[in-house]
PDB file of C-alpha atoms in Angstrom:
ATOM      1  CA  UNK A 915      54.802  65.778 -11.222  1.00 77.00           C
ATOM      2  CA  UNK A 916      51.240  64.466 -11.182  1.00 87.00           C
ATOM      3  CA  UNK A 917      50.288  67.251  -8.543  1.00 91.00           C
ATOM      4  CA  UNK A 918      51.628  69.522 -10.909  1.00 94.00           C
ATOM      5  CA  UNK A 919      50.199  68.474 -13.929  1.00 95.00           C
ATOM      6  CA  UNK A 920      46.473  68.006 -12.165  1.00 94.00           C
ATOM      7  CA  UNK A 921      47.331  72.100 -11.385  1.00 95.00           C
ATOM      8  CA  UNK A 922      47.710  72.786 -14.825  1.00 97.00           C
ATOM      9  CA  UNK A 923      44.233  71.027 -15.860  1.00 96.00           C
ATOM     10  CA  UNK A 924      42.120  72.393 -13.012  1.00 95.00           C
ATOM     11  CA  UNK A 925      43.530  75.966 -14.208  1.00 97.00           C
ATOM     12  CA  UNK A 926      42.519  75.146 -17.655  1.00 97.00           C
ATOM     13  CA  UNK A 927      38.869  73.332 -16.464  1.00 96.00           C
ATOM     14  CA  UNK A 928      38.453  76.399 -14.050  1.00 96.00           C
ATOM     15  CA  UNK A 929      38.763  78.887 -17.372  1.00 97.00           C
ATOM     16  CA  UNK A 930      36.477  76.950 -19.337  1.00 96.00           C
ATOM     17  CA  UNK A 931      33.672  77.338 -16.492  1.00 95.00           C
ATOM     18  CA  UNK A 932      33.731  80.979 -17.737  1.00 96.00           C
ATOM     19  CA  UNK A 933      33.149  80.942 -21.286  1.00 95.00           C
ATOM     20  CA  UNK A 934      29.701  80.683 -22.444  1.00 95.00           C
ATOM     21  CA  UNK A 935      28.397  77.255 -21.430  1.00 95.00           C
ATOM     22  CA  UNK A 936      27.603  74.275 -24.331  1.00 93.00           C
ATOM     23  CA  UNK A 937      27.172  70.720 -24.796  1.00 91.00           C
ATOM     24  CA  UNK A 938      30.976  69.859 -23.173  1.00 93.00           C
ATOM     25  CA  UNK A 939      30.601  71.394 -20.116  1.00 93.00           C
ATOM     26  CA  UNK A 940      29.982  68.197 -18.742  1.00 91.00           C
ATOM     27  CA  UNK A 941      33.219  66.677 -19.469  1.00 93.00           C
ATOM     28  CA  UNK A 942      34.715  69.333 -18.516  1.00 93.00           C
ATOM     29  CA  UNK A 943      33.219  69.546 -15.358  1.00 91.00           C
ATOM     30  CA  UNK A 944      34.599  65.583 -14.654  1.00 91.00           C
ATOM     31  CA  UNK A 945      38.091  66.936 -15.725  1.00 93.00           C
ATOM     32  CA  UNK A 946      37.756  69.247 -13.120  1.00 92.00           C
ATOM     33  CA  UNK A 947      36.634  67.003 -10.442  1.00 89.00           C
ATOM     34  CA  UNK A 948      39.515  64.171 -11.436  1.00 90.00           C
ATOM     35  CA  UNK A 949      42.132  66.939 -11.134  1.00 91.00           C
ATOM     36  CA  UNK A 950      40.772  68.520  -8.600  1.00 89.00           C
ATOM     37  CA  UNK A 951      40.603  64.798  -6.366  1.00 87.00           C
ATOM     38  CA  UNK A 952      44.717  64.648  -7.240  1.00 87.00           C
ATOM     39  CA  UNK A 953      45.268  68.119  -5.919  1.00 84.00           C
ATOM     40  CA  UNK A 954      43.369  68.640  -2.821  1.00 77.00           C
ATOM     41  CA  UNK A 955      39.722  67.096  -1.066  1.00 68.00           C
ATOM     42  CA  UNK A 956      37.884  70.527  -0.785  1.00 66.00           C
ATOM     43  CA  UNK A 957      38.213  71.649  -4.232  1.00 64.00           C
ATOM     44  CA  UNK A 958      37.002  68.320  -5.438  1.00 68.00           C
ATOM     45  CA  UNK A 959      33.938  68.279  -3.347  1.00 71.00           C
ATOM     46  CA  UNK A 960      33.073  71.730  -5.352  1.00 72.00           C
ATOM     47  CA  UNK A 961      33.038  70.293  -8.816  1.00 74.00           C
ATOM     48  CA  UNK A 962      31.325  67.265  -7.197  1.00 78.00           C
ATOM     49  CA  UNK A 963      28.425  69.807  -6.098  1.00 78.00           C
ATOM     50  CA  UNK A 964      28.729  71.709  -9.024  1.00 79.00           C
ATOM     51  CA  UNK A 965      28.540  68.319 -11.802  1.00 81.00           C
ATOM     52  CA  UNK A 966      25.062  67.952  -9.127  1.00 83.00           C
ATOM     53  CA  UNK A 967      24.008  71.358  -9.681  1.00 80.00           C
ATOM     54  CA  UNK A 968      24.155  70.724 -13.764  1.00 81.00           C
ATOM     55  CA  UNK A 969      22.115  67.579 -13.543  1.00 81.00           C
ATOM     56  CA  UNK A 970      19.127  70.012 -11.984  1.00 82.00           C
ATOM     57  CA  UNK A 971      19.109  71.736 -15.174  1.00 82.00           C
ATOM     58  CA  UNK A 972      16.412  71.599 -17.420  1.00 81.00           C
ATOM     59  CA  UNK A 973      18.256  73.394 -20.385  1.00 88.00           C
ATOM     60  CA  UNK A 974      21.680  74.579 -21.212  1.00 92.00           C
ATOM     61  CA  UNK A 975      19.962  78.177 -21.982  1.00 93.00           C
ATOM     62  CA  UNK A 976      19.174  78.289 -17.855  1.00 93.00           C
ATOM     63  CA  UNK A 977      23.142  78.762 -17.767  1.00 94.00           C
ATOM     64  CA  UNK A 978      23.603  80.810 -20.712  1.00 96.00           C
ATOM     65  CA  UNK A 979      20.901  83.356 -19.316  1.00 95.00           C
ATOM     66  CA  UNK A 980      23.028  83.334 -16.094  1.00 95.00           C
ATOM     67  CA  UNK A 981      26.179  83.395 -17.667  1.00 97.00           C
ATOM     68  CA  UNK A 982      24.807  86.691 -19.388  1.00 96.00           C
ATOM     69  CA  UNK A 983      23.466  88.630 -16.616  1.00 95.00           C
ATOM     70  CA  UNK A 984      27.026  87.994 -14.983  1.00 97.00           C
ATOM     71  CA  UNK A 985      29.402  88.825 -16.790  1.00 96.00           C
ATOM     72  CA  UNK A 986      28.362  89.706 -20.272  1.00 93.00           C
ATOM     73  CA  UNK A 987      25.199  92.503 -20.021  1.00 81.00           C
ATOM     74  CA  UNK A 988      24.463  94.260 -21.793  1.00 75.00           C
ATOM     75  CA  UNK A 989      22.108  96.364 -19.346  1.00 77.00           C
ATOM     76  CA  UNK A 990      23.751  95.888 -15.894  1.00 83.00           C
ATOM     77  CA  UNK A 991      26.793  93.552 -15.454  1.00 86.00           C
ATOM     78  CA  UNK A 992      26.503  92.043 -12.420  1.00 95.00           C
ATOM     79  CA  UNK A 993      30.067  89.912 -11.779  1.00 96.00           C
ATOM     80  CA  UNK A 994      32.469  91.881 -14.341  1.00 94.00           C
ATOM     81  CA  UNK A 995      35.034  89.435 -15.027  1.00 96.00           C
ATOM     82  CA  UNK A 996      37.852  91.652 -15.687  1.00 95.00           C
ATOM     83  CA  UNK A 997      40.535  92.371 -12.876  1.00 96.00           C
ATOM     84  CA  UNK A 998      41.473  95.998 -14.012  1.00 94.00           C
ATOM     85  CA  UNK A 999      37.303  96.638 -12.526  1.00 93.00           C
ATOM     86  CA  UNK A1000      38.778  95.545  -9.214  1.00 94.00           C
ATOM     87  CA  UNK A1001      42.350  96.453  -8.982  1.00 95.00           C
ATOM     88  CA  UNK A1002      42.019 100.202 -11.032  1.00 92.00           C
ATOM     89  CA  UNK A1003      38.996 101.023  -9.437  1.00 79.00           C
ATOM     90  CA  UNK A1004      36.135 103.065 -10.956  1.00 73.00           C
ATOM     91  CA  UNK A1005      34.682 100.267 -13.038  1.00 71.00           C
ATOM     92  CA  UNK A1006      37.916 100.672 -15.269  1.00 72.00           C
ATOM     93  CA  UNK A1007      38.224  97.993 -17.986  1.00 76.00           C
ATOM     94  CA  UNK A1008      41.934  98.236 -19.828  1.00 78.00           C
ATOM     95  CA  UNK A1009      43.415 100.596 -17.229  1.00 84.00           C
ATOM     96  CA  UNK A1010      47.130 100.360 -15.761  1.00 92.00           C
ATOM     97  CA  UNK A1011      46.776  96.956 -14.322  1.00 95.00           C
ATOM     98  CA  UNK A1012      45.723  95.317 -18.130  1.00 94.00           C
ATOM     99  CA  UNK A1013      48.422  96.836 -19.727  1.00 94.00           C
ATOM    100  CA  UNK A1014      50.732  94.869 -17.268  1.00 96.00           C
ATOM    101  CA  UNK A1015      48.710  91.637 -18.178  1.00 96.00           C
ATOM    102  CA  UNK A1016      49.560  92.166 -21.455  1.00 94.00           C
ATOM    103  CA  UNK A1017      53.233  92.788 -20.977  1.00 95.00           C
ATOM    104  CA  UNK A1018      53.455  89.293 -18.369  1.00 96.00           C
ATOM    105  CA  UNK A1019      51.913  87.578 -21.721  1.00 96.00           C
ATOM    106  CA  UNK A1020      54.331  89.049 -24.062  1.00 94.00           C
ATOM    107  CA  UNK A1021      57.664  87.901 -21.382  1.00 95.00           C
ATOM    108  CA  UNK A1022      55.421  84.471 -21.035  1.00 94.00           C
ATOM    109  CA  UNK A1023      55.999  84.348 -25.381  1.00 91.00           C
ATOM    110  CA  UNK A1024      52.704  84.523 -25.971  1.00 90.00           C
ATOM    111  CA  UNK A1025      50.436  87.383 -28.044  1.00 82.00           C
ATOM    112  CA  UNK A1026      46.944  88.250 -28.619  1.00 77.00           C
ATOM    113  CA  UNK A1027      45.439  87.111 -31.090  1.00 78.00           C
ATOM    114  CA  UNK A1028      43.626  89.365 -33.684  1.00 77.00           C
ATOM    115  CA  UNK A1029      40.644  86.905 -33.662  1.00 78.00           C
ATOM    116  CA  UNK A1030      40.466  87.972 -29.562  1.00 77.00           C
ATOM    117  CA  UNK A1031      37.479  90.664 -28.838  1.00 78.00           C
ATOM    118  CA  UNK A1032      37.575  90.712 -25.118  1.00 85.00           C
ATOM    119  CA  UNK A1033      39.636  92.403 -22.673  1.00 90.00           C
ATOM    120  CA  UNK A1034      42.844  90.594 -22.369  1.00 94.00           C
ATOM    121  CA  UNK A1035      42.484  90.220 -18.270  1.00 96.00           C
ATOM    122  CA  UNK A1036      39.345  88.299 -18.282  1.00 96.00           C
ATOM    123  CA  UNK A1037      39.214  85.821 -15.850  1.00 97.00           C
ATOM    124  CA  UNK A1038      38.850  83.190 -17.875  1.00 96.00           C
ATOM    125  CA  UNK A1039      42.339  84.503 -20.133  1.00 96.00           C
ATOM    126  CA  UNK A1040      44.430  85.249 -17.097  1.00 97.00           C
ATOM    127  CA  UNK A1041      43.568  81.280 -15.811  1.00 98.00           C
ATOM    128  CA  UNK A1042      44.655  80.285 -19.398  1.00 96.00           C
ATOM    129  CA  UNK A1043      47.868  82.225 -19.049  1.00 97.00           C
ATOM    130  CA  UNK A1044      48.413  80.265 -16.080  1.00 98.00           C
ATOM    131  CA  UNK A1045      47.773  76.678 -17.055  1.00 98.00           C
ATOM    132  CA  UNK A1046      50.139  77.361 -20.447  1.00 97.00           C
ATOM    133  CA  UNK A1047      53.362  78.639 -17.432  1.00 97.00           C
ATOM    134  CA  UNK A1048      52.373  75.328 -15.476  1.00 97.00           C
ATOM    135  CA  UNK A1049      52.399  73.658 -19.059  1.00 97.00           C
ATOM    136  CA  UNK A1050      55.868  75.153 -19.820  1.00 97.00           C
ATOM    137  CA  UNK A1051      56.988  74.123 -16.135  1.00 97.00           C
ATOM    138  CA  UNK A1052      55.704  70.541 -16.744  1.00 96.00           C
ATOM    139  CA  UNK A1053      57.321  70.171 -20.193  1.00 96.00           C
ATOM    140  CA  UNK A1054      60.881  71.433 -18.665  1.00 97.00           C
ATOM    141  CA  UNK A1055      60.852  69.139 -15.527  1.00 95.00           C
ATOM    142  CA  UNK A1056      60.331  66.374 -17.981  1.00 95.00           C
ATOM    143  CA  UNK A1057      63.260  67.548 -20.330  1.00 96.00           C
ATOM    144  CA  UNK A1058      65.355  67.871 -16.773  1.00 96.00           C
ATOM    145  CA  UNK A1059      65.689  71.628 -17.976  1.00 97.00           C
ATOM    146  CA  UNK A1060      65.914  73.242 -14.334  1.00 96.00           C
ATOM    147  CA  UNK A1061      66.622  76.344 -15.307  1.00 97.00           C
ATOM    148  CA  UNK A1062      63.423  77.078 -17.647  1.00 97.00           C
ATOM    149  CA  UNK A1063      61.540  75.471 -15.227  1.00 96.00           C
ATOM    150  CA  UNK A1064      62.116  77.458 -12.225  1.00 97.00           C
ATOM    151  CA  UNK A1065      61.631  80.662 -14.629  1.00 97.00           C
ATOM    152  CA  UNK A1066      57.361  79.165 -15.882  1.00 97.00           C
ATOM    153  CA  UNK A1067      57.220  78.478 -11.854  1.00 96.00           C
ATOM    154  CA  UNK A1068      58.767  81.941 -11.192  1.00 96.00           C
ATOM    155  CA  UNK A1069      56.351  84.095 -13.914  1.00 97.00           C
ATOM    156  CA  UNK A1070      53.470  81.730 -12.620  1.00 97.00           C
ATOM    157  CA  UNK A1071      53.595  82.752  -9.017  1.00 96.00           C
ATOM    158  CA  UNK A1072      54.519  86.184  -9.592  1.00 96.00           C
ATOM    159  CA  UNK A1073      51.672  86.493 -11.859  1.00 97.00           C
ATOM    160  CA  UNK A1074      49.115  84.478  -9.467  1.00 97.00           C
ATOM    161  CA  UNK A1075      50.107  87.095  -6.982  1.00 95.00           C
ATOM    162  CA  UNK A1076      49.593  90.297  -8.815  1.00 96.00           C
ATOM    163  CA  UNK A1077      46.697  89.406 -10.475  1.00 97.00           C
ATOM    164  CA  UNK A1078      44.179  86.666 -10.010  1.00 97.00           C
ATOM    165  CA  UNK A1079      45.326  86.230  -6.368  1.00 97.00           C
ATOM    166  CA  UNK A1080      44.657  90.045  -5.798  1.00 97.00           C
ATOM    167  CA  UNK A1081      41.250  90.319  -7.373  1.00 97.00           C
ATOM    168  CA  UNK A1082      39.348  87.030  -7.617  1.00 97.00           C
ATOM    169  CA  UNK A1083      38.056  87.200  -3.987  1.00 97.00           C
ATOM    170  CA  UNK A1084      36.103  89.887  -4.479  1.00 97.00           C
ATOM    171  CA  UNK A1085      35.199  88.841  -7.943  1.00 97.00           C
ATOM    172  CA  UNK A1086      33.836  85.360  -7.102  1.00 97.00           C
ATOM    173  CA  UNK A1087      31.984  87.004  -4.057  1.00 97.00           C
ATOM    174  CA  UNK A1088      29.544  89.341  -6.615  1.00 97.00           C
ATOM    175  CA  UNK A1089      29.339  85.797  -8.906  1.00 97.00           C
ATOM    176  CA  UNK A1090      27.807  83.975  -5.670  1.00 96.00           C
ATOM    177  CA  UNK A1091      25.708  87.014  -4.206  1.00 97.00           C
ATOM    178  CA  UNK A1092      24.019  87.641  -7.728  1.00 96.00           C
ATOM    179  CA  UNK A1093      24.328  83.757  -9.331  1.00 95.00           C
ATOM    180  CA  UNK A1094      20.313  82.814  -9.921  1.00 94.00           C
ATOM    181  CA  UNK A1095      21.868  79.168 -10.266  1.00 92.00           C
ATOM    182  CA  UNK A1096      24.027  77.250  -8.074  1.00 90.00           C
ATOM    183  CA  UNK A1097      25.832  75.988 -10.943  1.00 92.00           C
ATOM    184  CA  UNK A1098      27.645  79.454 -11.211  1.00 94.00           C
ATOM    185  CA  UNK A1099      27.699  79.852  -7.180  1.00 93.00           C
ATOM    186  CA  UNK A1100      29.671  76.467  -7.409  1.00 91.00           C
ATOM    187  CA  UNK A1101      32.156  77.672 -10.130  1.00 94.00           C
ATOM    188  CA  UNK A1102      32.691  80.956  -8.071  1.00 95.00           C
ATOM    189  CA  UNK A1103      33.331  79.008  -4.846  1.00 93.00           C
ATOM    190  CA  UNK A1104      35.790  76.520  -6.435  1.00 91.00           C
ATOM    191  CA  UNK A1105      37.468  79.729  -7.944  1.00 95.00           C
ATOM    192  CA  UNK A1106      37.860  80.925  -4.403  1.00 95.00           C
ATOM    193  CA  UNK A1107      39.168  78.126  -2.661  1.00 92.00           C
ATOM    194  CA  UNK A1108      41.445  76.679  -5.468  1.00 94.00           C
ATOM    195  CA  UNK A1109      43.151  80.179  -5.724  1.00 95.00           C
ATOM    196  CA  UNK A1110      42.964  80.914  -1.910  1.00 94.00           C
ATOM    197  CA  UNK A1111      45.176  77.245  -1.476  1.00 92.00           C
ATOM    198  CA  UNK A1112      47.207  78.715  -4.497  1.00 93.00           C
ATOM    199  CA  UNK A1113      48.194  81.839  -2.651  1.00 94.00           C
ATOM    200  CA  UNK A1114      48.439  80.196   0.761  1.00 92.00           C
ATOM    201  CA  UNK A1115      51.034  78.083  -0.915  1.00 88.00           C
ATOM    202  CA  UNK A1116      53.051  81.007  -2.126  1.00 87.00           C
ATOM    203  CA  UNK A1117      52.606  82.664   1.169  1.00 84.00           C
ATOM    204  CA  UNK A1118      54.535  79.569   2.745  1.00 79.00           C
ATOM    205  CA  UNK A1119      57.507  79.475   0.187  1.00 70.00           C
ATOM    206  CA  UNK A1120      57.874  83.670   0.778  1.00 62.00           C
ATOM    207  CA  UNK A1121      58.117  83.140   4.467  1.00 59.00           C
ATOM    208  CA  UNK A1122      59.947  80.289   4.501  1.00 55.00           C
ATOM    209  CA  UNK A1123      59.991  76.970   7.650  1.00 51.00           C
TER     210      UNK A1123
END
């Protein structure tokens, strides 16, 4: 259960890294390394680098200049963090693949909200989706409801799979090739490796002992 729950926080930390940085990134950042410490050595060695990284830096506008010439623009967007780019092809923002991510979020019980602006398959959304299914899991283990538990676990995997697991690779690769700080080279490298271990996992369940 502890494993579990430190999953659902790193998920959450992890989506916070990609909304525009401000005076609690550090304690999110030690969220992220505690969690990350509970749930497996490499990952927390990343946030550990990364918490470094953010003591090098002279002002929080260094990462909100970054942060902006990744994945915001307006000129050239250098790390788009929307999945339908990767998985529709052509540089497609709300094709076929987002209209899915919206119907997983509808089964998951949850809706966007009118104050939302952004693409609903945003990197930073989709890891939101997933910490509020390990949430759901979490709360039903501890209510010894097996059957709505196995369903969040279900809808969480299935949805790592089709979606963050198939696109973040390539995603965090353009966020380290075209990061001008190592702050954001460290989030996209923690991304990596915390979802790589996440689909390695499901890869072992699928095939089985």
């Amino acid at each position: 259960m502890s494993k579990l729950l430190a999953k659902a926080k790193i998920y959450k930390s992890l989506a916070e890294c990609y909304h525009l940085p401000d005076e609690r990134i550090e304690g999110n950042l030690q969220v992220l390394e505690d969690n990350l410490r509970i749930y497996f050595d490499e990952g927390m060695w990343q946030a550990t680098a990364m918490t470094e990284c953010l003591a090098t830096i002279k002002h929080i506008d260094q990462l909100k200049l970054d942060f902006a010439r990744l994945f915001v623009g307006p000129y050239q967007l250098f790390a788009p963090p929307y999945g339908s780019v990767y998985l529709d092809g052509d540089w497609q923002v709300m094709g076929p693949s987002t209209l899915d991510v919206i119907e997983r979020y509808r089964l998951g019980g949850l809706a966007l909200s009118n104050d939302f602006h952004d693409a609903p398959d945003h990197i930073a959304v989709e890891l939101e989706f997933l910490y509020f299914l390990t949430v759901k899991e979490v709360q039903a283990t501890v209510e010894n409801n097996q059957h709505a538990a196995l369903a969040a676990q279900v809808m969480r995997n299935d949805f790592m799979h089709r979606h963050p697991g198939a696109w973040s690779a390539q995603f965090t690769k353009e966020v380290e090739e075209n990061a001008e700080t190592d702050f954001y080279r460290g989030v996209a490298r923690c991304t990596r490796i915390f979802i790589e271990s996440e689909m390695e996992q499901l890869e072992q369940v699928s095939t089985g002992p």
